[in-house]
Amino acid sequence: MKVLGIETSCDETGVAIYDTESTKIVSEQLYSQASKHAEYGGVVPELASRDHLKKLIPLIRLTVREAGLNLKEIDAVAYTSGPGLRGPLLIGASTAKSIALALNKPSVGIHHMEAHLLINLLENPAPSFPFLTLLISGGHCLLINAKSLGDYEILGQTLDDAVGEAFDKVAKILDLGYPGGPKIEELAKRGDPTAFQFPRPMTNKNNFDFSFSGLKTAVYYEFQNLKQINDSQKADLAASFQAAVSDTLLIKTREAMKQTGLKELVIGGGVASNKCIRNALITGLEGNKIYFPPINRCTDNGAMIAFAGSFYIKNAERTLGLDIKPRWPLSDLNNG
Ligand code: KG4
Ligand code: ZN
């Protein structure tokens, strides 16, 4: 069975085809709108919608052609139905449903964060349920006990900014541009991670929740104090901030592994592409099995939606009702 996956929840238009027989992504395309939003310092939802509208169909055509297929050979269409930006979600959902209806094939809405989690199962070796999951993206920071497909117990989450959001805001303070995560990572390579002593928020609390807003403010105050900041101080700020995030994620995750007794850790979401965070988790959790998606499948992509779609074909529909959910807690998913 060939599943076409469509991701449009934010500022990436992602399209891919997953083949359940070869268990491979046979073709994938990604178009990032990031440069369009850069001058505004963040995603402008209306611009995002218009760009998805322009790019999605050509990208689907290209993906199908590069797979050596005809659109009629697609067996099902999966799309992100939430959480995400309303307009972009509507464009993905309406395109997916229209294609499916025209082909008389089923379509299925996918939870974006579940797709970030499940994409790890495509790797070899793959984790097996139950496992602990750390999802770190622009909108979420979640520690989850993933018990089985569709059964996710949220152990902790951010009380304010998501991790990626904190990276983006700190990048704005340092005037690095958008999206901030990769820019901070790049600049931090030249900085000293011990130059500034930033807090490791909530690590003294006996729970698995996070809070990154205060850490971002701490960077802001140091930045203000420096007045005429030079490049090396900027790099030190970036490296020290990144080290504080890495330590915080490690401390919380290590404690969650201890308390749940889970021995496998699955990581997903855009921030999982950060090598400093990857290394901190690998080193600090030695003895446990840790799974990351390949770097290009950490940030939003169509492959994760096509692959997640293959698990949920049995839920697929043949209707045109647009069931998007811009706000959709992962714990609201019910089994299968
Ligand atoms: O998963 P994702 O592509 O979209 C959401 O679902 O939100 O994550 C995007 C977030 C952005 O905040 C971006 O700055 C962050 O992931 N990010 C990174 C890196 N690459 C992307 N953060 C830190 N280091 C990176 N290398
Ligand atoms: Zn995402």
Coordinates of N, CA and C in Angstrom, one line a residue, residues 11 15 45 70 73 96 106 114-115 119 127 150 163 203 233 237-238 270 273 292 315 322-323 333 336:
D11 N 5.2 26.2 8.9 CA 5.8 26.9 7.8 C 6.6 26.0 6.9
V15 N 5.8 16.8 1.7 CA 5.0 15.7 1.0 C 5.9 14.5 0.9
P45 N 0.8 33.7 10.1 CA -0.2 32.6 9.6 C -0.8 32.8 8.3
N70 N 1.9 7.0 -10.7 CA 0.8 7.8 -11.2 C 0.0 8.1 -10.0
E73 N -2.2 5.5 -8.4 CA -1.6 4.3 -7.7 C -1.4 4.6 -6.2
A96 N -5.8 17.2 0.8 CA -5.7 15.7 1.0 C -7.0 15.1 0.7
P106 N -9.3 6.3 0.6 CA -9.5 6.9 2.0 C -8.5 7.9 2.4
E114 N 2.3 13.1 17.4 CA 2.4 11.6 17.3 C 3.3 11.2 16.1
A115 N 3.1 12.0 15.0 CA 4.0 11.7 13.9 C 5.5 11.9 14.2
I119 N 7.9 8.5 13.9 CA 8.9 8.4 12.8 C 10.1 7.6 13.2
P127 N 12.6 1.4 18.2 CA 12.2 1.2 19.6 C 10.9 0.3 19.6
G150 N -1.0 5.1 20.0 CA -2.2 5.9 20.4 C -2.5 6.0 21.9
V163 N 10.5 24.5 24.0 CA 11.9 24.6 23.9 C 12.3 25.4 22.6
T203 N 14.4 22.1 37.7 CA 15.1 20.8 37.9 C 15.1 20.4 39.4
Q233 N 31.2 37.5 23.0 CA 30.2 37.5 24.1 C 28.9 36.9 23.6
L237 N 26.9 33.7 25.1 CA 25.5 33.7 25.6 C 24.8 32.6 24.9
A238 N 25.0 32.4 23.6 CA 24.3 31.3 22.9 C 24.7 29.9 23.5
G270 N 11.6 19.3 16.1 CA 12.7 20.1 15.5 C 13.9 20.3 16.3
S273 N 17.1 18.0 16.5 CA 18.2 18.1 15.5 C 19.5 18.8 16.1
F292 N 16.9 8.7 18.0 CA 16.6 10.0 17.4 C 16.3 9.7 15.9
N315 N -8.6 3.8 10.3 CA -9.5 4.9 10.7 C -9.9 5.8 9.6
L322 N -14.0 18.7 7.1 CA -12.7 19.1 7.4 C -12.5 19.1 9.0
D323 N -11.9 18.0 9.5 CA -11.9 17.9 10.9 C -10.5 18.3 11.5
L333 N -5.8 11.5 22.2 CA -5.9 10.4 21.2 C -6.4 9.1 21.9
G336 N -5.6 3.4 18.7 CA -5.8 3.0 17.4 C -6.8 3.8 16.7

